[in-house]
Amino acid sequence: MVKVWRLGLMSYDTAFKIQMAIARKHLDSMIKGIDADYDTLLIVEHKPVYTVGIRDDTPKDEINRLKELGAEFRKTNRGGLITFHGPGQLVAYPIINLKHYKTSVKWYVYNLEQTIINLCDELGVKASRSPHTGVWIEDNKVAAIGIHASRYVTSHGISLNCDNDLSWFEHIVPCGIEDKGVTSLTNETGLKCSIETITPLFLKNFEKVFECKIEDVPSDYQEDILSNIYSNLLTSTS
């Protein structure tokens, strides 16, 4: 069972803290030998932010240039290079233990891609893989993937351009891939593909591809995670 937590519009930093708190639950239960299921799928829409992965070497003046555009800039521990997240883009962070599925990161990434390919097919759009990670519509990327896995517990995830402002991508080389573009579901279908419209399709296809059941996250689970984050904040500032 995968718990779906819809976070709404949220800063990258806050969503990252929630990711790490859930991943910590996974790892602590493994260390203690407790058979607990903390598999969670976070659905979020970010305020404008450029993020980079562990291989990043973006110079300081470039970081400052991007910040002057009105976006945040964050270095992360995921794979992949630079990308952008912002309003109108659906971001999904599966915080799951691959031991509940298949202990293969390659399999995991393949299934994330397949989830989006199937979703696009429902919309009448032909999407595919390429030698580059992610999901593409011809030479334009519609979904980017950057993940981290520790003891087969995943974090970070996938971002799907639904109805977002693509001009933010003009200031970077998305994912470090030259001579390729980006697109959105709205561009490809000619219809307004809001996050509210696309999220149910994403969840349905995630459930099918990963062969799992999903449920809305219980309120007590949310309170427990947020309480842990708050306690850690108090500890770090005391």
CSV table of C-alpha atoms in Angstrom, one decimal:
chain,number,residue,atom,x,y,z
A,1,MET,CA,0.0,0.0,0.0
A,2,VAL,CA,1.3,3.4,-1.0
A,3,LYS,CA,0.1,6.5,0.9
A,4,VAL,CA,-0.5,9.5,-1.3
A,5,TRP,CA,0.2,12.8,0.3
A,6,ARG,CA,-1.0,15.9,-1.7
A,7,LEU,CA,1.2,18.8,-0.5
A,8,GLY,CA,-0.1,21.5,-2.8
A,9,LEU,CA,2.0,24.5,-3.6
A,10,MET,CA,5.1,24.3,-1.4
A,11,SER,CA,8.7,25.5,-1.3
A,12,TYR,CA,11.4,23.0,-2.3
A,13,ASP,CA,13.0,23.1,1.1
A,14,THR,CA,9.9,22.2,3.0
A,15,ALA,CA,9.0,19.3,0.7
A,16,PHE,CA,12.6,18.1,1.0
A,17,LYS,CA,12.3,18.0,4.8
A,18,ILE,CA,9.2,15.9,4.4
A,19,GLN,CA,10.9,13.5,2.0
A,20,MET,CA,13.8,13.1,4.4
A,21,ALA,CA,11.6,12.5,7.4
A,22,ILE,CA,9.7,9.7,5.7
A,23,ALA,CA,13.0,8.2,4.4
A,24,ARG,CA,14.3,8.3,8.0
A,25,LYS,CA,11.2,6.3,9.1
A,26,HIS,CA,12.0,3.7,6.5
A,27,LEU,CA,15.6,3.4,7.5
A,28,ASP,CA,15.0,3.4,11.3
A,29,SER,CA,12.5,0.6,10.9
A,30,MET,CA,15.0,-1.4,8.9
A,31,ILE,CA,17.7,-0.9,11.5
A,32,LYS,CA,15.3,-2.0,14.3
A,33,GLY,CA,14.1,-5.0,12.3
A,34,ILE,CA,10.5,-3.7,12.4
A,35,ASP,CA,8.3,-4.7,9.5
A,36,ALA,CA,6.7,-1.3,8.9
A,37,ASP,CA,5.3,0.1,5.7
A,38,TYR,CA,6.1,3.8,5.2
A,39,ASP,CA,5.8,3.7,1.4
A,40,THR,CA,4.6,7.2,0.5
A,41,LEU,CA,4.0,9.2,-2.7
A,42,LEU,CA,4.3,12.9,-2.3
A,43,ILE,CA,2.5,15.0,-4.9
A,44,VAL,CA,3.7,18.6,-4.9
A,45,GLU,CA,3.8,21.8,-7.0
A,46,HIS,CA,6.9,23.9,-6.3
A,47,LYS,CA,7.5,27.6,-6.1
A,48,PRO,CA,10.1,28.6,-8.8
A,49,VAL,CA,13.4,26.8,-8.1
A,50,TYR,CA,16.4,25.6,-10.1
A,51,THR,CA,17.8,22.4,-8.7
A,52,VAL,CA,21.1,20.5,-9.5
A,53,GLY,CA,22.3,17.0,-8.7
A,54,ILE,CA,25.3,15.6,-7.0
A,55,ARG,CA,27.5,16.1,-10.2
A,56,ASP,CA,26.9,19.8,-10.3
A,57,ASP,CA,29.7,22.3,-10.7
A,58,THR,CA,27.6,25.4,-11.4
A,59,PRO,CA,29.8,28.5,-10.8
A,60,LYS,CA,28.7,31.1,-8.2
A,61,ASP,CA,28.1,33.9,-10.8
A,62,GLU,CA,25.7,31.5,-12.7
A,63,ILE,CA,23.9,30.7,-9.5
A,64,ASN,CA,23.5,34.4,-8.8
A,65,ARG,CA,22.2,35.0,-12.3
A,66,LEU,CA,19.5,32.4,-11.9
A,67,LYS,CA,18.5,33.8,-8.5
A,68,GLU,CA,18.1,37.2,-10.0
A,69,LEU,CA,15.4,35.8,-12.3
A,70,GLY,CA,13.2,35.3,-9.2
A,71,ALA,CA,13.8,31.6,-8.5
A,72,GLU,CA,15.6,29.8,-5.7
A,73,PHE,CA,18.6,27.6,-6.4
A,74,ARG,CA,19.2,24.4,-4.5
A,75,LYS,CA,22.0,21.8,-4.6
A,76,THR,CA,20.6,18.3,-3.9
A,77,ASN,CA,21.8,14.7,-3.5
A,78,ARG,CA,19.8,13.3,-6.4
A,79,GLY,CA,21.2,12.2,-9.7
A,80,GLY,CA,21.1,14.3,-12.9
A,81,LEU,CA,22.1,17.9,-13.7
A,82,ILE,CA,20.2,21.2,-13.6
A,83,THR,CA,16.4,21.4,-14.0
A,84,PHE,CA,13.6,23.8,-13.1
A,85,HIS,CA,10.5,23.3,-10.9
A,86,GLY,CA,7.6,25.8,-10.8
A,87,PRO,CA,3.9,26.3,-10.7
A,88,GLY,CA,1.9,24.2,-13.2
A,89,GLN,CA,4.4,21.3,-13.0
A,90,LEU,CA,3.5,18.1,-11.2
A,91,VAL,CA,6.3,16.8,-9.1
A,92,ALA,CA,6.1,13.3,-7.6
A,93,TYR,CA,8.4,12.1,-4.9
A,94,PRO,CA,8.0,8.3,-4.2
A,95,ILE,CA,9.6,7.6,-0.8
A,96,ILE,CA,9.4,3.8,-1.1
A,97,ASN,CA,11.4,0.7,-0.1
A,98,LEU,CA,12.3,-1.1,-3.3
A,99,LYS,CA,12.5,-4.3,-1.3
A,100,HIS,CA,8.7,-4.2,-1.4
A,101,TYR,CA,8.8,-4.3,-5.2
A,102,LYS,CA,12.1,-5.1,-7.0
A,103,THR,CA,15.6,-4.3,-5.7
A,104,SER,CA,16.7,-2.6,-8.9
A,105,VAL,CA,17.1,1.1,-9.4
A,106,LYS,CA,17.1,0.6,-13.2
A,107,TRP,CA,13.7,-1.2,-12.9
A,108,TYR,CA,12.5,1.7,-10.7
A,109,VAL,CA,13.5,4.4,-13.2
A,110,TYR,CA,12.0,2.4,-16.1
A,111,ASN,CA,8.7,2.2,-14.3
A,112,LEU,CA,8.6,5.9,-13.5
A,113,GLU,CA,9.2,6.5,-17.2
A,114,GLN,CA,6.5,4.0,-18.1
A,115,THR,CA,4.0,5.7,-15.8
A,116,ILE,CA,4.4,8.9,-17.8
A,117,ILE,CA,4.4,7.2,-21.2
A,118,ASN,CA,1.1,5.5,-20.3
A,119,LEU,CA,-0.4,8.8,-19.0
A,120,CYS,CA,0.6,10.6,-22.2
A,121,ASP,CA,-1.0,7.7,-24.3
A,122,GLU,CA,-4.3,8.3,-22.5
A,123,LEU,CA,-4.1,11.9,-23.7
A,124,GLY,CA,-3.4,10.9,-27.2
A,125,VAL,CA,0.2,11.9,-27.1
A,126,LYS,CA,3.0,9.6,-28.2
A,127,ALA,CA,5.8,9.8,-25.6
A,128,SER,CA,8.9,7.6,-25.4
A,129,ARG,CA,12.3,7.0,-23.8
A,130,SER,CA,15.6,8.0,-25.3
A,131,PRO,CA,19.3,7.4,-24.5
A,132,HIS,CA,18.8,10.2,-22.0
A,133,THR,CA,16.8,9.6,-18.8
A,134,GLY,CA,13.3,11.0,-18.7
A,135,VAL,CA,10.3,11.0,-21.0
A,136,TRP,CA,10.3,12.7,-24.4
A,137,ILE,CA,7.9,13.8,-27.1
A,138,GLU,CA,10.1,13.7,-30.1
A,139,ASP,CA,13.2,15.9,-29.2
A,140,ASN,CA,11.4,17.7,-26.3
A,141,LYS,CA,11.5,16.5,-22.7
A,142,VAL,CA,8.1,16.4,-21.0
A,143,ALA,CA,9.2,14.7,-17.8
A,144,ALA,CA,12.6,14.8,-16.0
A,145,ILE,CA,13.8,12.2,-13.5
A,146,GLY,CA,16.4,12.5,-10.8
A,147,ILE,CA,16.5,10.1,-7.9
A,148,HIS,CA,18.4,9.0,-4.8
A,149,ALA,CA,18.4,5.6,-3.2
A,150,SER,CA,19.8,4.6,0.2
A,151,ARG,CA,19.5,0.9,1.1
A,152,TYR,CA,16.8,0.7,-1.6
A,153,VAL,CA,14.8,3.5,0.0
A,154,THR,CA,14.1,6.1,-2.7
A,155,SER,CA,13.8,9.8,-2.6
A,156,HIS,CA,13.5,12.7,-5.1
A,157,GLY,CA,11.6,11.5,-8.2
A,158,ILE,CA,9.9,12.8,-11.3
A,159,SER,CA,8.6,16.2,-12.6
A,160,LEU,CA,6.0,16.4,-15.3
A,161,ASN,CA,5.4,19.6,-17.3
A,162,CYS,CA,1.6,20.0,-17.2
A,163,ASP,CA,0.7,23.6,-17.7
A,164,ASN,CA,3.8,25.5,-16.6
A,165,ASP,CA,5.7,28.4,-17.9
A,166,LEU,CA,8.5,26.9,-20.1
A,167,SER,CA,10.4,30.1,-20.5
A,168,TRP,CA,12.2,29.4,-17.2
A,169,PHE,CA,14.0,26.6,-19.0
A,170,GLU,CA,15.4,29.1,-21.6
A,171,HIS,CA,18.0,30.2,-19.0
A,172,ILE,CA,19.6,26.8,-18.5
A,173,VAL,CA,20.6,23.7,-20.5
A,174,PRO,CA,18.0,21.4,-19.0
A,175,CYS,CA,19.5,18.2,-17.5
A,176,GLY,CA,22.8,19.3,-19.3
A,177,ILE,CA,21.5,18.0,-22.6
A,178,GLU,CA,22.5,20.3,-25.5
A,179,ASP,CA,20.3,20.8,-28.6
A,180,LYS,CA,17.1,19.4,-27.0
A,181,GLY,CA,14.0,21.2,-25.9
A,182,VAL,CA,11.2,21.0,-23.3
A,183,THR,CA,7.5,20.8,-23.8
A,184,SER,CA,4.4,20.5,-21.7
A,185,LEU,CA,1.2,18.5,-21.8
A,186,THR,CA,-0.8,21.7,-22.5
A,187,ASN,CA,1.5,22.4,-25.5
A,188,GLU,CA,1.2,18.9,-26.9
A,189,THR,CA,-2.6,18.5,-26.5
A,190,GLY,CA,-3.8,22.0,-27.1
A,191,LEU,CA,-5.9,21.7,-24.0
A,192,LYS,CA,-5.2,23.1,-20.5
A,193,CYS,CA,-3.7,20.3,-18.6
A,194,SER,CA,-3.8,21.5,-15.0
A,195,ILE,CA,-2.2,19.6,-12.2
A,196,GLU,CA,-5.7,19.0,-10.8
A,197,THR,CA,-6.6,17.3,-14.1
A,198,ILE,CA,-3.4,15.3,-14.5
A,199,THR,CA,-2.9,14.1,-10.9
A,200,PRO,CA,-5.7,11.4,-11.0
A,201,LEU,CA,-4.2,10.1,-14.3
A,202,PHE,CA,-0.8,10.0,-12.8
A,203,LEU,CA,-1.9,8.1,-9.7
A,204,LYS,CA,-4.0,5.6,-11.8
A,205,ASN,CA,-1.0,4.8,-14.0
A,206,PHE,CA,1.5,4.7,-11.1
A,207,GLU,CA,-0.8,2.2,-9.4
A,208,LYS,CA,-1.0,0.1,-12.5
A,209,VAL,CA,2.7,0.2,-13.5
A,210,PHE,CA,4.0,-0.5,-10.0
A,211,GLU,CA,1.3,-3.0,-9.3
A,212,CYS,CA,0.4,-1.4,-6.0
A,213,LYS,CA,-2.6,0.0,-4.2
A,214,ILE,CA,-2.8,3.6,-3.2
A,215,GLU,CA,-4.7,5.4,-0.4
A,216,ASP,CA,-4.8,8.9,0.9
A,217,VAL,CA,-2.3,9.5,3.7
A,218,PRO,CA,-3.9,9.2,7.1
A,219,SER,CA,-4.0,12.4,9.2
A,220,ASP,CA,-2.1,10.8,12.1
A,221,TYR,CA,0.7,9.8,9.8
A,222,GLN,CA,1.0,13.4,8.5
A,223,GLU,CA,1.0,14.7,12.0
A,224,ASP,CA,3.7,12.3,13.0
A,225,ILE,CA,6.0,13.3,10.1
A,226,LEU,CA,5.4,17.0,10.6
A,227,SER,CA,6.0,16.7,14.4
A,228,ASN,CA,9.4,15.0,13.7
A,229,ILE,CA,10.4,17.8,11.4
A,230,TYR,CA,9.3,20.4,13.9
A,231,SER,CA,11.3,18.7,16.7
A,232,ASN,CA,14.4,18.5,14.5
A,233,LEU,CA,14.1,22.2,13.8
A,234,LEU,CA,13.8,23.1,17.5
A,235,THR,CA,16.8,20.9,18.2
A,236,SER,CA,19.0,22.5,15.5
A,237,THR,CA,18.2,26.0,16.7
A,238,SER,CA,18.6,25.4,20.4
